[in-house]
Each structure stands twice: as C-alpha cells, then as structure tokens.
mmCIF file of C-alpha atoms and ligand atoms in Angstrom:
data_model
loop_
_atom_site.group_PDB
_atom_site.id
_atom_site.type_symbol
_atom_site.label_atom_id
_atom_site.label_comp_id
_atom_site.label_asym_id
_atom_site.label_seq_id
_atom_site.Cartn_x
_atom_site.Cartn_y
_atom_site.Cartn_z
ATOM 1 C CA MET L 232 0.597 -11.724 -43.842
ATOM 2 C CA ARG L 233 3.052 -14.035 -44.182
ATOM 3 C CA ALA L 234 6.881 -14.153 -43.781
ATOM 4 C CA SER L 235 9.305 -15.595 -46.634
ATOM 5 C CA THR L 236 12.190 -16.348 -44.578
ATOM 6 C CA PRO L 237 14.325 -18.982 -46.430
ATOM 7 C CA ALA L 238 17.689 -19.614 -44.967
ATOM 8 C CA VAL L 239 19.288 -17.063 -47.419
ATOM 9 C CA ASP L 240 17.029 -14.323 -46.166
ATOM 10 C CA ARG L 241 18.077 -15.199 -42.553
ATOM 11 C CA LEU L 242 21.818 -14.891 -43.194
ATOM 12 C CA ARG L 243 21.514 -11.311 -45.248
ATOM 13 C CA HIS L 244 19.577 -10.509 -42.448
ATOM 14 C CA ALA L 245 22.112 -11.843 -39.568
ATOM 15 C CA TRP L 246 25.075 -9.919 -42.195
ATOM 16 C CA ILE L 247 22.848 -6.517 -41.881
ATOM 17 C CA PHE L 248 22.543 -6.638 -38.408
ATOM 18 C CA PHE L 249 26.006 -7.636 -37.680
ATOM 19 C CA ARG L 250 27.351 -4.357 -40.024
ATOM 20 C CA HIS L 251 25.061 -2.477 -37.719
ATOM 21 C CA TRP L 252 26.095 -3.430 -34.537
ATOM 22 C CA LEU L 253 29.819 -2.584 -35.753
ATOM 23 C CA LYS L 254 28.702 0.538 -36.785
ATOM 24 C CA ASP L 255 26.470 1.276 -33.444
ATOM 25 C CA PRO L 256 26.607 -1.602 -30.874
ATOM 26 C CA LEU L 257 24.811 0.440 -27.981
ATOM 27 C CA THR L 258 21.860 1.377 -30.358
ATOM 28 C CA THR L 259 21.668 -1.973 -31.803
ATOM 29 C CA ALA L 260 22.191 -3.733 -28.699
ATOM 30 C CA SER L 261 22.578 -7.334 -29.997
ATOM 31 C CA VAL L 262 25.163 -9.163 -32.511
ATOM 32 C CA VAL L 263 22.656 -10.933 -34.385
ATOM 33 C CA PRO L 264 18.773 -11.112 -34.672
ATOM 34 C CA SER L 265 16.960 -12.971 -31.708
ATOM 35 C CA GLY L 266 16.694 -16.759 -32.270
ATOM 36 C CA ASP L 267 13.202 -18.527 -32.937
ATOM 37 C CA ASP L 268 12.630 -19.782 -29.433
ATOM 38 C CA LEU L 269 13.082 -16.289 -28.082
ATOM 39 C CA ALA L 270 10.589 -14.988 -30.933
ATOM 40 C CA ARG L 271 8.391 -17.652 -29.800
ATOM 41 C CA SER L 272 8.415 -16.938 -26.079
ATOM 42 C CA MET L 273 7.706 -13.081 -26.596
ATOM 43 C CA ALA L 274 4.847 -14.026 -29.007
ATOM 44 C CA GLU L 275 3.382 -16.188 -26.248
ATOM 45 C CA ARG L 276 2.977 -13.506 -24.036
ATOM 46 C CA LEU L 277 0.067 -11.937 -26.339
ATOM 47 C CA THR L 278 -3.649 -12.585 -25.834
ATOM 48 C CA PRO L 279 -6.826 -12.602 -27.982
ATOM 49 C CA ASP L 280 -7.650 -9.143 -25.930
ATOM 50 C CA ASP L 281 -4.620 -7.737 -27.106
ATOM 51 C CA ARG L 282 -6.223 -5.663 -29.963
ATOM 52 C CA VAL L 283 -3.663 -2.922 -30.409
ATOM 53 C CA VAL L 284 0.023 -4.282 -30.212
ATOM 54 C CA VAL L 285 2.943 -1.832 -30.846
ATOM 55 C CA GLU L 286 6.547 -3.865 -31.616
ATOM 56 C CA LEU L 287 9.468 -1.463 -30.530
ATOM 57 C CA GLY L 288 12.941 -2.119 -32.396
ATOM 58 C CA PRO L 289 11.924 -4.632 -34.528
ATOM 59 C CA GLY L 290 15.374 -4.640 -36.325
ATOM 60 C CA THR L 291 15.018 -6.860 -39.586
ATOM 61 C CA GLY L 292 12.054 -8.707 -38.366
ATOM 62 C CA ALA L 293 13.372 -11.730 -36.345
ATOM 63 C CA ILE L 294 10.700 -11.582 -33.690
ATOM 64 C CA THR L 295 7.867 -9.788 -35.741
ATOM 65 C CA GLY L 296 6.998 -12.912 -37.921
ATOM 66 C CA ARG L 297 5.946 -15.158 -34.760
ATOM 67 C CA LEU L 298 4.154 -11.638 -33.391
ATOM 68 C CA LEU L 299 1.935 -11.429 -36.642
ATOM 69 C CA GLU L 300 1.085 -15.303 -36.425
ATOM 70 C CA GLN L 301 -0.260 -14.869 -32.723
ATOM 71 C CA LEU L 302 -2.040 -11.987 -33.379
ATOM 72 C CA ALA L 303 -5.969 -11.795 -33.678
ATOM 73 C CA VAL L 304 -6.714 -11.447 -37.128
ATOM 74 C CA ASP L 305 -8.430 -7.818 -36.609
ATOM 75 C CA ALA L 306 -5.951 -6.498 -34.434
ATOM 76 C CA ARG L 307 -3.937 -3.519 -35.210
ATOM 77 C CA PHE L 308 -0.132 -3.800 -35.010
ATOM 78 C CA ILE L 309 2.472 -1.203 -35.833
ATOM 79 C CA ALA L 310 6.388 -1.926 -35.796
ATOM 80 C CA VAL L 311 8.853 1.380 -34.498
ATOM 81 C CA GLU L 312 12.277 1.196 -35.587
ATOM 82 C CA LEU L 313 14.966 3.744 -34.875
ATOM 83 C CA ASN L 314 17.485 2.643 -37.414
ATOM 84 C CA ALA L 315 15.920 3.265 -41.540
ATOM 85 C CA PRO L 316 18.035 0.316 -43.188
ATOM 86 C CA PHE L 317 16.368 -2.201 -40.471
ATOM 87 C CA ALA L 318 12.970 -0.449 -41.127
ATOM 88 C CA GLU L 319 13.507 -1.173 -44.960
ATOM 89 C CA ALA L 320 14.493 -4.420 -44.807
ATOM 90 C CA LEU L 321 11.535 -5.113 -42.382
ATOM 91 C CA ALA L 322 9.358 -3.778 -44.801
ATOM 92 C CA LYS L 323 10.259 -5.711 -47.438
ATOM 93 C CA ARG L 324 10.027 -8.817 -45.952
ATOM 94 C CA PHE L 325 6.438 -8.000 -44.684
ATOM 95 C CA PRO L 326 5.098 -5.887 -47.227
ATOM 96 C CA ASP L 327 1.524 -5.483 -45.593
ATOM 97 C CA LEU L 328 3.252 -4.633 -42.091
ATOM 98 C CA LYS L 329 2.860 -1.178 -40.384
ATOM 99 C CA VAL L 330 6.175 0.144 -39.986
ATOM 100 C CA ALA L 331 7.255 3.742 -38.372
ATOM 101 C CA THR L 332 10.707 4.764 -38.792
ATOM 102 C CA GLY L 333 11.484 6.784 -35.592
ATOM 103 C CA ASP L 334 12.332 7.021 -31.981
ATOM 104 C CA ALA L 335 10.336 5.123 -29.347
ATOM 105 C CA ARG L 336 10.358 8.000 -27.246
ATOM 106 C CA LYS L 337 8.584 9.957 -29.747
ATOM 107 C CA LEU L 338 5.766 6.932 -29.973
ATOM 108 C CA ALA L 339 2.818 9.208 -29.151
ATOM 109 C CA GLU L 340 3.570 11.301 -32.290
ATOM 110 C CA LEU L 341 4.744 8.021 -34.530
ATOM 111 C CA LEU L 342 1.511 6.019 -33.820
ATOM 112 C CA PRO L 343 -1.914 6.472 -35.778
ATOM 113 C CA ALA L 344 -4.527 8.289 -33.701
ATOM 114 C CA ASP L 345 -6.991 4.991 -33.607
ATOM 115 C CA TYR L 346 -3.989 2.714 -32.506
ATOM 116 C CA ARG L 347 -5.008 4.169 -28.655
ATOM 117 C CA PRO L 348 -5.190 2.911 -26.081
ATOM 118 C CA VAL L 349 -2.350 0.434 -26.990
ATOM 119 C CA ASP L 350 -2.862 -2.961 -25.050
ATOM 120 C CA ALA L 351 0.627 -4.483 -25.458
ATOM 121 C CA VAL L 352 4.274 -3.228 -26.367
ATOM 122 C CA VAL L 353 6.577 -6.095 -27.488
ATOM 123 C CA SER L 354 9.795 -4.538 -27.174
ATOM 124 C CA SER L 355 13.591 -5.868 -27.563
ATOM 125 C CA LEU L 356 15.160 -2.599 -26.863
ATOM 126 C CA GLY L 357 18.534 -2.489 -25.187
ATOM 127 C CA PHE L 358 17.420 -0.848 -21.985
ATOM 128 C CA LEU L 359 20.395 -2.238 -19.813
ATOM 129 C CA ALA L 360 22.949 -0.744 -22.346
ATOM 130 C CA MET L 361 20.887 2.688 -22.557
ATOM 131 C CA PRO L 362 21.535 5.622 -20.315
ATOM 132 C CA GLU L 363 18.732 5.885 -17.358
ATOM 133 C CA SER L 364 17.462 9.259 -18.756
ATOM 134 C CA ILE L 365 16.665 7.328 -22.389
ATOM 135 C CA CYS L 366 15.153 4.512 -20.764
ATOM 136 C CA ARG L 367 12.717 6.869 -18.519
ATOM 137 C CA GLU L 368 11.773 8.807 -21.864
ATOM 138 C CA ILE L 369 11.163 5.553 -23.650
ATOM 139 C CA LEU L 370 8.963 4.440 -20.845
ATOM 140 C CA GLN L 371 6.855 7.573 -20.572
ATOM 141 C CA ALA L 372 6.290 7.526 -23.960
ATOM 142 C CA VAL L 373 4.792 4.056 -23.657
ATOM 143 C CA PHE L 374 2.837 4.713 -20.913
ATOM 144 C CA GLU L 375 1.477 7.967 -22.286
ATOM 145 C CA VAL L 376 -0.452 5.566 -25.050
ATOM 146 C CA MET L 377 -0.866 2.547 -23.164
ATOM 147 C CA GLY L 378 -4.236 1.391 -21.527
ATOM 148 C CA PRO L 379 -4.103 0.919 -17.863
ATOM 149 C CA SER L 380 -4.024 -2.600 -17.952
ATOM 150 C CA GLY L 381 -1.445 -2.215 -20.880
ATOM 151 C CA ARG L 382 1.870 -3.943 -20.639
ATOM 152 C CA ILE L 383 5.211 -4.188 -21.959
ATOM 153 C CA ILE L 384 6.914 -7.480 -23.110
ATOM 154 C CA GLN L 385 10.587 -7.154 -22.837
ATOM 155 C CA PHE L 386 13.174 -9.469 -23.228
ATOM 156 C CA SER L 387 16.699 -9.026 -21.641
ATOM 157 C CA TYR L 388 19.958 -11.035 -21.425
ATOM 158 C CA THR L 389 20.261 -11.150 -17.689
ATOM 159 C CA PRO L 390 17.762 -12.562 -15.114
ATOM 160 C CA ARG L 391 17.184 -9.557 -13.448
ATOM 161 C CA SER L 392 15.249 -6.406 -14.658
ATOM 162 C CA PRO L 393 16.631 -4.327 -17.256
ATOM 163 C CA ILE L 394 14.590 -1.731 -15.965
ATOM 164 C CA PRO L 395 16.123 0.431 -12.976
ATOM 165 C CA GLN L 396 14.115 0.302 -9.928
ATOM 166 C CA ARG L 397 14.351 4.005 -9.624
ATOM 167 C CA VAL L 398 12.718 4.306 -12.937
ATOM 168 C CA LEU L 399 10.020 1.788 -12.136
ATOM 169 C CA ASP L 400 9.032 3.819 -9.135
ATOM 170 C CA GLU L 401 8.415 7.039 -10.759
ATOM 171 C CA LEU L 402 6.137 5.085 -12.970
ATOM 172 C CA GLY L 403 4.310 3.313 -10.598
ATOM 173 C CA ALA L 404 4.998 0.416 -12.461
ATOM 174 C CA GLU L 405 6.862 -2.991 -11.721
ATOM 175 C CA CYS L 406 8.613 -5.552 -13.669
ATOM 176 C CA LYS L 407 8.292 -9.359 -13.448
ATOM 177 C CA ARG L 408 10.123 -12.221 -15.172
ATOM 178 C CA VAL L 409 7.452 -14.344 -16.899
ATOM 179 C CA SER L 410 9.770 -16.726 -18.688
ATOM 180 C CA THR L 411 13.315 -17.929 -19.885
ATOM 181 C CA ALA L 412 14.181 -18.830 -23.817
ATOM 182 C CA TRP L 413 16.872 -21.423 -22.758
ATOM 183 C CA ARG L 414 17.564 -22.217 -26.466
ATOM 184 C CA ASN L 415 18.123 -18.770 -27.582
ATOM 185 C CA LEU L 416 21.741 -17.971 -27.815
ATOM 186 C CA PRO L 417 22.397 -16.460 -25.222
ATOM 187 C CA PRO L 418 19.303 -17.536 -23.252
ATOM 188 C CA ALA L 419 17.276 -15.075 -22.783
ATOM 189 C CA PHE L 420 14.726 -13.747 -20.014
ATOM 190 C CA VAL L 421 11.177 -12.310 -20.732
ATOM 191 C CA PHE L 422 9.653 -9.494 -18.467
ATOM 192 C CA GLU L 423 6.452 -7.760 -18.362
ATOM 193 C CA ILE L 424 6.446 -4.165 -16.900
ATOM 194 C CA ARG L 425 3.084 -3.111 -16.457
ATOM 195 C CA ARG L 426 1.421 -0.536 -13.492
ATOM 196 C CA SER L 427 1.706 -1.574 -9.879
ATOM 197 C CA GLY L 428 -1.610 -2.571 -8.116
HETATM 198 C C1 SAM C 242 18.525 -5.820 -29.937
HETATM 199 S S1 SAM C 242 18.164 -5.195 -31.114
HETATM 200 C C2 SAM C 242 16.690 -6.272 -31.540
HETATM 201 C C3 SAM C 242 16.388 -6.544 -32.788
HETATM 202 C C4 SAM C 242 15.209 -7.615 -33.180
HETATM 203 N N1 SAM C 242 13.979 -7.367 -32.611
HETATM 204 C C5 SAM C 242 15.701 -8.908 -32.909
HETATM 205 O O1 SAM C 242 15.222 -9.126 -31.488
HETATM 206 O O2 SAM C 242 16.465 -9.650 -33.544
HETATM 207 C C6 SAM C 242 17.279 -3.507 -30.673
HETATM 208 C C7 SAM C 242 16.402 -2.905 -31.628
HETATM 209 O O3 SAM C 242 16.337 -1.673 -31.566
HETATM 210 C C8 SAM C 242 16.385 -0.549 -32.058
HETATM 211 N N2 SAM C 242 16.128 0.481 -31.457
HETATM 212 C C9 SAM C 242 16.953 1.096 -30.835
HETATM 213 N N3 SAM C 242 16.620 2.073 -30.019
HETATM 214 C C10 SAM C 242 15.336 2.640 -30.416
HETATM 215 C C11 SAM C 242 15.110 3.565 -30.392
HETATM 216 N N4 SAM C 242 14.824 4.677 -29.368
HETATM 217 N N5 SAM C 242 13.365 3.287 -30.899
HETATM 218 C C12 SAM C 242 13.512 2.384 -31.757
HETATM 219 N N6 SAM C 242 14.176 1.567 -32.402
HETATM 220 C C13 SAM C 242 15.116 1.608 -31.200
HETATM 221 C C14 SAM C 242 17.610 -1.196 -32.895
HETATM 222 O O4 SAM C 242 17.930 -0.369 -33.981
HETATM 223 C C15 SAM C 242 17.437 -2.426 -33.131
HETATM 224 O O5 SAM C 242 16.647 -2.672 -34.266
#
C-alpha cells in the first residue's frame, strides 16, 4: 500500500482539516493535521508482533501512511474515523485501506470478526478536550476488543496523561509517556496505555 502525498495534497488536507476544525473544534481537536515527526514517533511504537492494528481518529491520514510503512506485510489494519468527509479523503488517499466510518465508542460493532483480539490501537483522539464520560466509553470499547497485552499508542500536546487517573483506575490501566516529537508543531508527547501489572 503506498500513499501519494505530494505537497499539493498535503495543503488540500490541511485546508479540509482547518475547515472542519472551524465547524467542530472539540471533535477535530487540532487546527491542522499532525506533522511527520509525530507520525514517525507513533509508528515507531509498533512491533512485528502487532498483527491486528486499529487506528482511531485518522483524520485525513497524517499518521496513517507511516503506520502502513511500519506494519508487517500480513498484519490486519483498520482506520476508524467519525467524520465522514475525513473518512472519504482517507479512502481516496489510501485506496487499499480498510476504513470504517463511525464512532470509536462502537468499536466492537465496527470491527470485522477476524480483527480480534486487537494488538495495538493507535489513537489521535483528543481525550483532553472530551467529557470524561466519553473518554471512559471509548476506552471501555477499546479494552473490550484488545488482547491482554494489547496497548493504546496515544499522543497529546501536554506532558501529563491525557486520560484522567480515575478512568485509568476504573479500567485497571496505566498510562506511561514513551517519547516526545519535539519537531512537531506544537511538540507532542506519545503515551502507551495498557492493563496494569
Ligand atoms: C486531533 S485529530 C487527528 C487527525 C490525524 N490523526 C492527525 O494526527 O492529523 C482527531 C481525529 O479524531 C476524530 N474523532 C473524534 N472523535 C472520534 C470518535 N469518537 N470516533 C472516531 N473518530 C473520532 C476526528 O474527526 C479527527 O479526525
């Protein structure tokens, strides 16, 4: 699978993104798509043992391309995006990609039957901007489909955990900062969230 991302495409995606941010800033959660340094920092967290990988909130695909490069050739990958125009742009950009248009809270319904257990979930969702109840619902949905050693790879623009401690405790989970994409604008922090112990 290969991404065609000439500069003009990147500008077009940035423009689509900005327009949607104006309409719905809390869901879009960022003014422009993530930069490539952050995309690489997220993708580097994947390992050859990750056979089933889900991307939540791919937007127009700023991180998706790097994930596809990093994945094992026979790994299964699906991108779940709430915003239909973003999902359409994504499908156009990566014609072979499996894309589900829908809410991460309904992950169990959106995943094909042979996509369980999930090994890694790569998420760009703006948890810091969400009500705690939605954050909890999304994480519950993810933990329902993830294997015991599965993890969520998540970025945030602040160095503290984007998941409230109360929600982590309820789920028996922990969140650790694992790397920093200093060259992203703004710099972004990468976290891994997994079951404790
Ligand atoms: C901060 S943007 C990240 C986009 C892209 N991954 C990037 O890094 O440029 C967050 C994305 O999550 C999507 N999103 C927000 N809530 C969602 C939900 N409940 N389920 C699926 N996608 C969601 C938004 O539409 C948006 O595309």
